[in-house]
mmCIF file of C-alpha atoms and ligand atoms in Angstrom:
data_model
loop_
_atom_site.group_PDB
_atom_site.id
_atom_site.type_symbol
_atom_site.label_atom_id
_atom_site.label_comp_id
_atom_site.label_asym_id
_atom_site.label_seq_id
_atom_site.Cartn_x
_atom_site.Cartn_y
_atom_site.Cartn_z
ATOM 1 C CA ARG A 1235 -101.962 105.742 109.191
ATOM 2 C CA TYR A 1236 -102.503 104.928 112.831
ATOM 3 C CA PHE A 1237 -105.825 104.654 114.618
ATOM 4 C CA GLY A 1238 -105.647 105.644 118.282
ATOM 5 C CA ALA A 1239 -107.646 105.978 121.470
ATOM 6 C CA ALA A 1240 -107.244 108.075 124.603
ATOM 7 C CA VAL A 1241 -106.565 105.770 127.528
ATOM 8 C CA PRO A 1242 -106.478 106.439 131.270
ATOM 9 C CA ALA A 1243 -103.955 104.235 133.073
ATOM 10 C CA PHE A 1244 -106.525 102.921 135.548
ATOM 11 C CA LYS A 1245 -108.558 101.305 132.745
ATOM 12 C CA LEU A 1246 -105.657 99.090 131.705
ATOM 13 C CA SER A 1247 -106.971 96.642 134.329
ATOM 14 C CA ASP A 1248 -110.465 96.555 132.718
ATOM 15 C CA SER A 1249 -110.344 93.498 130.459
ATOM 16 C CA GLN A 1250 -113.330 94.543 128.332
ATOM 17 C CA PHE A 1251 -111.592 97.889 127.734
ATOM 18 C CA THR A 1252 -108.200 96.415 126.871
ATOM 19 C CA GLY A 1253 -109.830 93.711 124.777
ATOM 20 C CA ILE A 1254 -111.286 96.357 122.479
ATOM 21 C CA LEU A 1255 -108.211 98.571 122.672
ATOM 22 C CA ASP A 1256 -105.787 95.832 121.685
ATOM 23 C CA ARG A 1257 -108.065 94.475 118.944
ATOM 24 C CA GLU A 1258 -109.096 97.745 117.276
ATOM 25 C CA PHE A 1259 -106.371 100.357 117.849
ATOM 26 C CA ASN A 1260 -102.664 100.740 117.133
ATOM 27 C CA ALA A 1261 -101.966 103.993 118.966
ATOM 28 C CA ILE A 1262 -102.636 105.366 122.455
ATOM 29 C CA THR A 1263 -102.823 108.867 123.892
ATOM 30 C CA PRO A 1264 -102.624 109.089 127.705
ATOM 31 C CA GLU A 1265 -105.861 110.850 128.652
ATOM 32 C CA ASN A 1266 -104.421 112.728 131.670
ATOM 33 C CA GLU A 1267 -101.214 110.969 132.736
ATOM 34 C CA MET A 1268 -98.690 113.138 130.860
ATOM 35 C CA LYS A 1269 -100.233 116.509 131.745
ATOM 36 C CA TRP A 1270 -98.270 118.929 133.922
ATOM 37 C CA ASP A 1271 -100.279 118.301 137.116
ATOM 38 C CA ALA A 1272 -99.653 114.565 136.739
ATOM 39 C CA THR A 1273 -95.973 114.616 135.781
ATOM 40 C CA GLU A 1274 -94.613 117.431 137.992
ATOM 41 C CA PRO A 1275 -96.965 117.805 140.984
ATOM 42 C CA SER A 1276 -94.245 119.645 142.923
ATOM 43 C CA GLN A 1277 -91.543 121.694 141.273
ATOM 44 C CA ASN A 1278 -88.731 119.496 139.993
ATOM 45 C CA GLN A 1279 -90.295 116.334 141.429
ATOM 46 C CA PHE A 1280 -91.403 114.245 138.517
ATOM 47 C CA ARG A 1281 -93.897 111.373 138.608
ATOM 48 C CA TYR A 1282 -93.966 109.096 135.631
ATOM 49 C CA THR A 1283 -95.557 105.937 137.047
ATOM 50 C CA SER A 1284 -98.945 106.119 135.332
ATOM 51 C CA GLY A 1285 -97.562 107.554 132.086
ATOM 52 C CA ASP A 1286 -94.999 104.762 132.015
ATOM 53 C CA GLN A 1287 -97.773 102.168 132.460
ATOM 54 C CA ILE A 1288 -99.453 103.459 129.316
ATOM 55 C CA VAL A 1289 -96.193 103.477 127.354
ATOM 56 C CA SER A 1290 -95.485 99.894 128.493
ATOM 57 C CA HIS A 1291 -98.908 98.728 127.360
ATOM 58 C CA ALA A 1292 -98.437 100.415 123.999
ATOM 59 C CA GLN A 1293 -94.989 98.902 123.480
ATOM 60 C CA ALA A 1294 -96.181 95.429 124.480
ATOM 61 C CA HIS A 1295 -98.893 95.642 121.816
ATOM 62 C CA GLY A 1296 -96.906 97.347 119.068
ATOM 63 C CA MET A 1297 -98.796 100.628 119.399
ATOM 64 C CA LYS A 1298 -97.587 104.191 118.879
ATOM 65 C CA VAL A 1299 -97.885 106.734 121.714
ATOM 66 C CA ARG A 1300 -99.024 110.326 121.220
ATOM 67 C CA GLY A 1301 -97.612 112.388 124.081
ATOM 68 C CA HIS A 1302 -100.225 114.738 125.526
ATOM 69 C CA THR A 1303 -99.358 117.430 126.500
ATOM 70 C CA LEU A 1304 -96.250 119.394 127.538
ATOM 71 C CA LEU A 1305 -97.698 122.916 127.928
ATOM 72 C CA TRP A 1306 -101.368 123.813 128.411
ATOM 73 C CA HIS A 1307 -103.219 126.524 130.353
ATOM 74 C CA ALA A 1308 -105.387 123.841 132.041
ATOM 75 C CA GLN A 1309 -104.511 121.003 134.435
ATOM 76 C CA GLN A 1310 -101.483 122.830 135.805
ATOM 77 C CA PRO A 1311 -100.271 122.048 139.339
ATOM 78 C CA ALA A 1312 -100.915 124.778 141.903
ATOM 79 C CA TRP A 1313 -97.240 125.740 142.133
ATOM 80 C CA VAL A 1314 -97.235 126.661 138.431
ATOM 81 C CA GLN A 1315 -100.341 128.792 138.812
ATOM 82 C CA ASN A 1316 -98.469 130.825 141.421
ATOM 83 C CA LEU A 1317 -95.537 131.678 139.117
ATOM 84 C CA SER A 1318 -95.179 134.361 136.450
ATOM 85 C CA GLY A 1319 -92.629 136.102 134.269
ATOM 86 C CA SER A 1320 -89.134 134.704 133.811
ATOM 87 C CA THR A 1321 -89.557 132.306 136.744
ATOM 88 C CA LEU A 1322 -92.553 130.713 135.055
ATOM 89 C CA ARG A 1323 -90.816 130.685 131.666
ATOM 90 C CA SER A 1324 -87.871 128.801 133.165
ATOM 91 C CA ALA A 1325 -90.202 126.326 134.855
ATOM 92 C CA MET A 1326 -92.048 125.794 131.537
ATOM 93 C CA MET A 1327 -88.891 125.026 129.587
ATOM 94 C CA ASN A 1328 -87.522 122.822 132.370
ATOM 95 C CA HIS A 1329 -90.794 120.885 132.305
ATOM 96 C CA VAL A 1330 -90.575 120.410 128.538
ATOM 97 C CA THR A 1331 -86.959 119.258 128.770
ATOM 98 C CA GLN A 1332 -87.488 116.868 131.668
ATOM 99 C CA VAL A 1333 -90.650 115.167 130.403
ATOM 100 C CA ALA A 1334 -89.523 114.937 126.778
ATOM 101 C CA THR A 1335 -86.173 113.543 127.943
ATOM 102 C CA HIS A 1336 -87.816 110.927 130.178
ATOM 103 C CA TYR A 1337 -89.883 109.676 127.232
ATOM 104 C CA LYS A 1338 -87.167 110.208 124.613
ATOM 105 C CA GLY A 1339 -87.439 107.705 121.775
ATOM 106 C CA GLN A 1340 -90.805 106.367 122.970
ATOM 107 C CA ILE A 1341 -93.177 109.025 121.669
ATOM 108 C CA TYR A 1342 -94.375 109.109 118.086
ATOM 109 C CA ALA A 1343 -95.712 112.675 118.333
ATOM 110 C CA TRP A 1344 -95.877 115.182 121.186
ATOM 111 C CA ASP A 1345 -98.594 117.747 121.642
ATOM 112 C CA VAL A 1346 -95.942 120.283 122.650
ATOM 113 C CA VAL A 1347 -98.509 123.045 123.092
ATOM 114 C CA ASN A 1348 -102.251 122.556 123.567
ATOM 115 C CA GLU A 1349 -105.072 125.101 123.081
ATOM 116 C CA ALA A 1350 -103.067 128.335 122.923
ATOM 117 C CA PHE A 1351 -105.500 130.244 120.683
ATOM 118 C CA ALA A 1352 -108.636 132.136 121.721
ATOM 119 C CA ASP A 1353 -112.140 131.163 120.677
ATOM 120 C CA GLY A 1354 -114.197 133.605 118.651
ATOM 121 C CA GLY A 1355 -113.289 135.961 115.873
ATOM 122 C CA SER A 1356 -110.000 137.473 116.997
ATOM 123 C CA GLY A 1357 -107.621 134.820 115.651
ATOM 124 C CA ALA A 1358 -105.373 135.806 118.552
ATOM 125 C CA ARG A 1359 -103.617 133.922 121.282
ATOM 126 C CA ARG A 1360 -105.611 132.954 124.356
ATOM 127 C CA ASP A 1361 -104.720 134.919 127.460
ATOM 128 C CA SER A 1362 -103.047 132.617 129.991
ATOM 129 C CA ASN A 1363 -100.202 132.601 132.466
ATOM 130 C CA LEU A 1364 -98.119 130.918 129.749
ATOM 131 C CA GLN A 1365 -98.943 133.574 127.154
ATOM 132 C CA ARG A 1366 -98.120 136.364 129.629
ATOM 133 C CA THR A 1367 -94.497 135.143 129.741
ATOM 134 C CA GLY A 1368 -94.125 136.510 126.188
ATOM 135 C CA ASN A 1369 -95.501 135.740 122.738
ATOM 136 C CA ASP A 1370 -92.443 133.646 121.878
ATOM 137 C CA TRP A 1371 -93.303 130.951 124.446
ATOM 138 C CA ILE A 1372 -94.648 128.566 121.813
ATOM 139 C CA GLU A 1373 -91.589 128.646 119.583
ATOM 140 C CA ALA A 1374 -89.340 128.386 122.648
ATOM 141 C CA ALA A 1375 -91.263 125.270 123.696
ATOM 142 C CA PHE A 1376 -90.903 123.658 120.249
ATOM 143 C CA ARG A 1377 -87.151 124.342 120.113
ATOM 144 C CA THR A 1378 -86.725 122.952 123.631
ATOM 145 C CA ALA A 1379 -88.751 119.832 122.816
ATOM 146 C CA ARG A 1380 -86.725 119.206 119.635
ATOM 147 C CA ALA A 1381 -83.472 119.408 121.593
ATOM 148 C CA ALA A 1382 -84.767 116.909 124.179
ATOM 149 C CA ASP A 1383 -86.261 114.307 121.786
ATOM 150 C CA PRO A 1384 -85.168 114.856 118.178
ATOM 151 C CA ALA A 1385 -87.068 111.773 116.925
ATOM 152 C CA ALA A 1386 -90.534 112.793 118.127
ATOM 153 C CA LYS A 1387 -92.834 114.637 115.787
ATOM 154 C CA LEU A 1388 -93.731 117.943 117.421
ATOM 155 C CA CYS A 1389 -97.374 119.033 117.150
ATOM 156 C CA TYR A 1390 -99.544 122.025 117.956
ATOM 157 C CA ASN A 1391 -103.021 120.828 119.068
ATOM 158 C CA ASP A 1392 -106.320 122.728 119.433
ATOM 159 C CA TYR A 1393 -110.146 122.561 119.291
ATOM 160 C CA ASN A 1394 -112.690 124.602 117.309
ATOM 161 C CA THR A 1395 -110.098 124.626 114.540
ATOM 162 C CA ASP A 1396 -111.837 121.879 112.579
ATOM 163 C CA GLY A 1397 -113.169 124.115 109.804
ATOM 164 C CA ILE A 1398 -111.852 127.309 108.247
ATOM 165 C CA ASN A 1399 -112.549 130.071 110.770
ATOM 166 C CA ALA A 1400 -110.765 132.904 112.563
ATOM 167 C CA LYS A 1401 -109.256 130.590 115.178
ATOM 168 C CA SER A 1402 -107.952 127.988 112.722
ATOM 169 C CA THR A 1403 -106.597 130.784 110.529
ATOM 170 C CA GLY A 1404 -104.739 132.194 113.537
ATOM 171 C CA VAL A 1405 -103.119 128.790 114.030
ATOM 172 C CA TYR A 1406 -102.467 128.520 110.293
ATOM 173 C CA ASN A 1407 -100.648 131.861 110.267
ATOM 174 C CA MET A 1408 -98.502 130.789 113.229
ATOM 175 C CA VAL A 1409 -97.543 127.491 111.557
ATOM 176 C CA ARG A 1410 -96.728 129.272 108.298
ATOM 177 C CA ASP A 1411 -94.535 131.730 110.202
ATOM 178 C CA PHE A 1412 -92.797 128.877 112.069
ATOM 179 C CA LYS A 1413 -92.084 127.020 108.827
ATOM 180 C CA THR A 1414 -90.723 130.229 107.251
ATOM 181 C CA ARG A 1415 -88.403 130.936 110.173
ATOM 182 C CA GLY A 1416 -87.284 127.357 110.797
ATOM 183 C CA VAL A 1417 -89.031 126.850 114.121
ATOM 184 C CA PRO A 1418 -89.262 123.042 114.474
ATOM 185 C CA ILE A 1419 -92.919 122.048 114.020
ATOM 186 C CA ASP A 1420 -93.933 118.788 112.333
ATOM 187 C CA CYS A 1421 -97.660 118.424 112.811
ATOM 188 C CA VAL A 1422 -100.942 120.036 113.762
ATOM 189 C CA GLY A 1423 -103.588 118.214 115.765
ATOM 190 C CA PHE A 1424 -107.288 118.866 115.290
ATOM 191 C CA GLN A 1425 -109.126 117.741 118.405
ATOM 192 C CA SER A 1426 -112.481 117.409 116.610
ATOM 193 C CA HIS A 1427 -114.798 117.325 119.609
ATOM 194 C CA LEU A 1428 -117.840 117.521 117.373
ATOM 195 C CA GLY A 1429 -121.565 118.087 117.837
ATOM 196 C CA THR A 1430 -124.210 117.185 115.280
ATOM 197 C CA THR A 1431 -122.702 118.802 112.188
ATOM 198 C CA LEU A 1432 -119.305 118.662 110.500
ATOM 199 C CA PRO A 1433 -117.910 121.885 108.987
ATOM 200 C CA ASN A 1434 -118.247 121.436 105.223
ATOM 201 C CA ASP A 1435 -114.692 122.674 104.756
ATOM 202 C CA TYR A 1436 -113.239 120.097 107.174
ATOM 203 C CA GLN A 1437 -111.098 118.358 104.552
ATOM 204 C CA THR A 1438 -110.139 121.655 102.895
ATOM 205 C CA ASN A 1439 -108.929 122.918 106.261
ATOM 206 C CA LEU A 1440 -106.793 119.815 106.872
ATOM 207 C CA GLN A 1441 -105.374 120.167 103.371
ATOM 208 C CA ARG A 1442 -104.407 123.829 103.765
ATOM 209 C CA PHE A 1443 -102.328 122.947 106.817
ATOM 210 C CA ALA A 1444 -100.777 119.937 105.065
ATOM 211 C CA ASP A 1445 -99.834 122.250 102.215
ATOM 212 C CA LEU A 1446 -97.677 124.217 104.675
ATOM 213 C CA GLY A 1447 -95.478 121.121 105.009
ATOM 214 C CA VAL A 1448 -96.746 119.637 108.279
ATOM 215 C CA ASP A 1449 -98.550 116.393 109.039
ATOM 216 C CA VAL A 1450 -102.107 116.694 110.293
ATOM 217 C CA GLN A 1451 -103.800 114.379 112.747
ATOM 218 C CA ILE A 1452 -107.296 114.045 114.203
ATOM 219 C CA THR A 1453 -106.365 113.854 117.866
ATOM 220 C CA GLU A 1454 -109.429 113.745 120.150
ATOM 221 C CA LEU A 1455 -112.366 112.742 117.994
ATOM 222 C CA ASP A 1456 -115.793 112.329 119.591
ATOM 223 C CA ILE A 1457 -119.193 113.092 118.055
ATOM 224 C CA THR A 1458 -122.569 113.663 119.705
ATOM 225 C CA GLN A 1459 -124.850 110.643 119.261
ATOM 226 C CA GLY A 1460 -127.782 111.217 116.908
ATOM 227 C CA SER A 1461 -128.965 110.593 113.384
ATOM 228 C CA ASN A 1462 -125.814 112.139 111.907
ATOM 229 C CA GLN A 1463 -123.195 110.472 114.124
ATOM 230 C CA ALA A 1464 -122.268 107.547 111.900
ATOM 231 C CA ASN A 1465 -122.231 109.746 108.791
ATOM 232 C CA MET A 1466 -119.904 112.157 110.557
ATOM 233 C CA TYR A 1467 -117.520 109.399 111.662
ATOM 234 C CA ALA A 1468 -117.423 108.283 108.032
ATOM 235 C CA ALA A 1469 -116.893 111.807 106.716
ATOM 236 C CA VAL A 1470 -114.054 112.556 109.165
ATOM 237 C CA THR A 1471 -112.372 109.269 108.255
ATOM 238 C CA LYS A 1472 -112.744 109.890 104.524
ATOM 239 C CA ALA A 1473 -111.369 113.414 104.914
ATOM 240 C CA CYS A 1474 -108.253 112.086 106.634
ATOM 241 C CA LEU A 1475 -107.820 109.350 104.031
ATOM 242 C CA ALA A 1476 -108.100 111.963 101.275
ATOM 243 C CA VAL A 1477 -105.288 114.107 102.707
ATOM 244 C CA THR A 1478 -101.939 112.410 102.103
ATOM 245 C CA ARG A 1479 -100.332 114.055 105.130
ATOM 246 C CA CYS A 1480 -103.178 113.094 107.493
ATOM 247 C CA THR A 1481 -101.248 110.485 109.445
ATOM 248 C CA GLY A 1482 -103.761 109.312 112.020
ATOM 249 C CA ILE A 1483 -107.073 109.496 113.822
ATOM 250 C CA THR A 1484 -107.505 109.191 117.594
ATOM 251 C CA THR A 1485 -110.868 108.923 119.340
ATOM 252 C CA TRP A 1486 -111.023 110.431 122.836
ATOM 253 C CA GLY A 1487 -111.790 107.145 124.563
ATOM 254 C CA VAL A 1488 -113.089 103.725 123.559
ATOM 255 C CA ARG A 1489 -116.625 103.150 124.967
ATOM 256 C CA ASP A 1490 -119.286 105.792 125.596
ATOM 257 C CA ASN A 1491 -118.915 105.315 129.344
ATOM 258 C CA ASP A 1492 -115.182 106.061 129.086
ATOM 259 C CA SER A 1493 -115.837 109.483 127.542
ATOM 260 C CA TRP A 1494 -115.325 112.865 129.229
ATOM 261 C CA ARG A 1495 -118.617 113.675 127.411
ATOM 262 C CA SER A 1496 -120.353 110.438 128.377
ATOM 263 C CA GLY A 1497 -123.789 112.117 128.314
ATOM 264 C CA ASP A 1498 -123.394 112.529 124.541
ATOM 265 C CA ASN A 1499 -122.595 108.826 123.896
ATOM 266 C CA PRO A 1500 -119.974 110.145 121.467
ATOM 267 C CA LEU A 1501 -117.641 107.184 120.895
ATOM 268 C CA LEU A 1502 -117.494 104.187 118.562
ATOM 269 C CA PHE A 1503 -118.330 101.545 121.190
ATOM 270 C CA ASP A 1504 -121.328 101.598 123.501
ATOM 271 C CA SER A 1505 -121.119 101.095 127.241
ATOM 272 C CA ASN A 1506 -121.366 97.319 126.793
ATOM 273 C CA GLY A 1507 -118.361 97.351 124.481
ATOM 274 C CA ASN A 1508 -120.420 96.770 121.337
HETATM 275 C C1 LIG B 204 -109.968 115.869 129.337
HETATM 276 C C2 LIG B 204 -110.016 114.470 129.930
HETATM 277 O O1 LIG B 204 -110.687 113.614 129.029
HETATM 278 C C3 LIG B 204 -110.713 114.481 131.273
HETATM 279 O O2 LIG B 204 -110.578 113.215 131.906
HETATM 280 C C4 LIG B 204 -110.108 115.559 132.169
HETATM 281 O O3 LIG B 204 -110.876 115.642 133.358
HETATM 282 C C5 LIG B 204 -110.102 116.900 131.482
HETATM 283 O O4 LIG B 204 -109.396 116.781 130.251
HETATM 284 N N1 LIG B 204 -108.986 118.842 125.309
HETATM 285 C C6 LIG B 204 -107.836 118.167 125.626
HETATM 286 C C7 LIG B 204 -107.896 117.003 126.551
HETATM 287 O O5 LIG B 204 -106.774 118.453 125.050
HETATM 288 O O6 LIG B 204 -106.721 116.871 127.336
HETATM 289 C C8 LIG B 204 -109.100 117.058 127.439
HETATM 290 O O7 LIG B 204 -109.165 115.832 128.181
HETATM 291 C C9 LIG B 204 -110.361 117.287 126.636
HETATM 292 C C10 LIG B 204 -110.278 118.599 125.896
#
């Protein structure tokens, strides 16, 4: 199993940060550098400089890279937000092909699609510009990604899917359907942005996905600081270790001050790097 951290390229020059990263972790997820707004700020003009810096650091230190993320309703460049229909669909698949081809052979697992399901009790897809191009956009993205980089594991990634609930069951039904019809999907990521309690069916949920024949990974773990934080880190880790197909855990940052939720002090290292 790998143990990863989300890394922004600009922190690769912070020696306290890289000291911990290189000592404690053997996988990296670019925190923002491989998102659509970063990699294709204008249509068909690709920018890979900061993503490449992260890949270089990983390779120099023998770390795996999780690619994050090819298609997501958030952090889209403005030009994408102005497209719809078949024009948008073409731009989506071109983006998948171009970015996956640039990083071909260098990515352990791609989050091909991020956060495509709705919160709440519907178990349905989230409404988005991507979804409005047709319900088959997710399978089209996975087939396109497989063609571009056959060696990368292809993942679906989401949040609030950490226990058994309507949203995780919606994802489960999609993965089961994909496996039945031969749509290329290899893994499911559970972001696991957690508060003060862990769903008591956390491990059971990971296992039901694994039983569909996909790997499962904890992809963006962070946990609100409090009396239960250490217990929850232990319980998440034990759950992954207990599921044979749980292939890795990534925390969404290294130190509390690196976190997108820094007010919650949710990471394993404090702001002094302890
Ligand atoms: C977050 C980053 O950590 C922030 O720096 C950025 O401003 C917004 O995105 N789910 C995801 C991640 O899949 O990409 C998000 O990362 C956190 C929620």
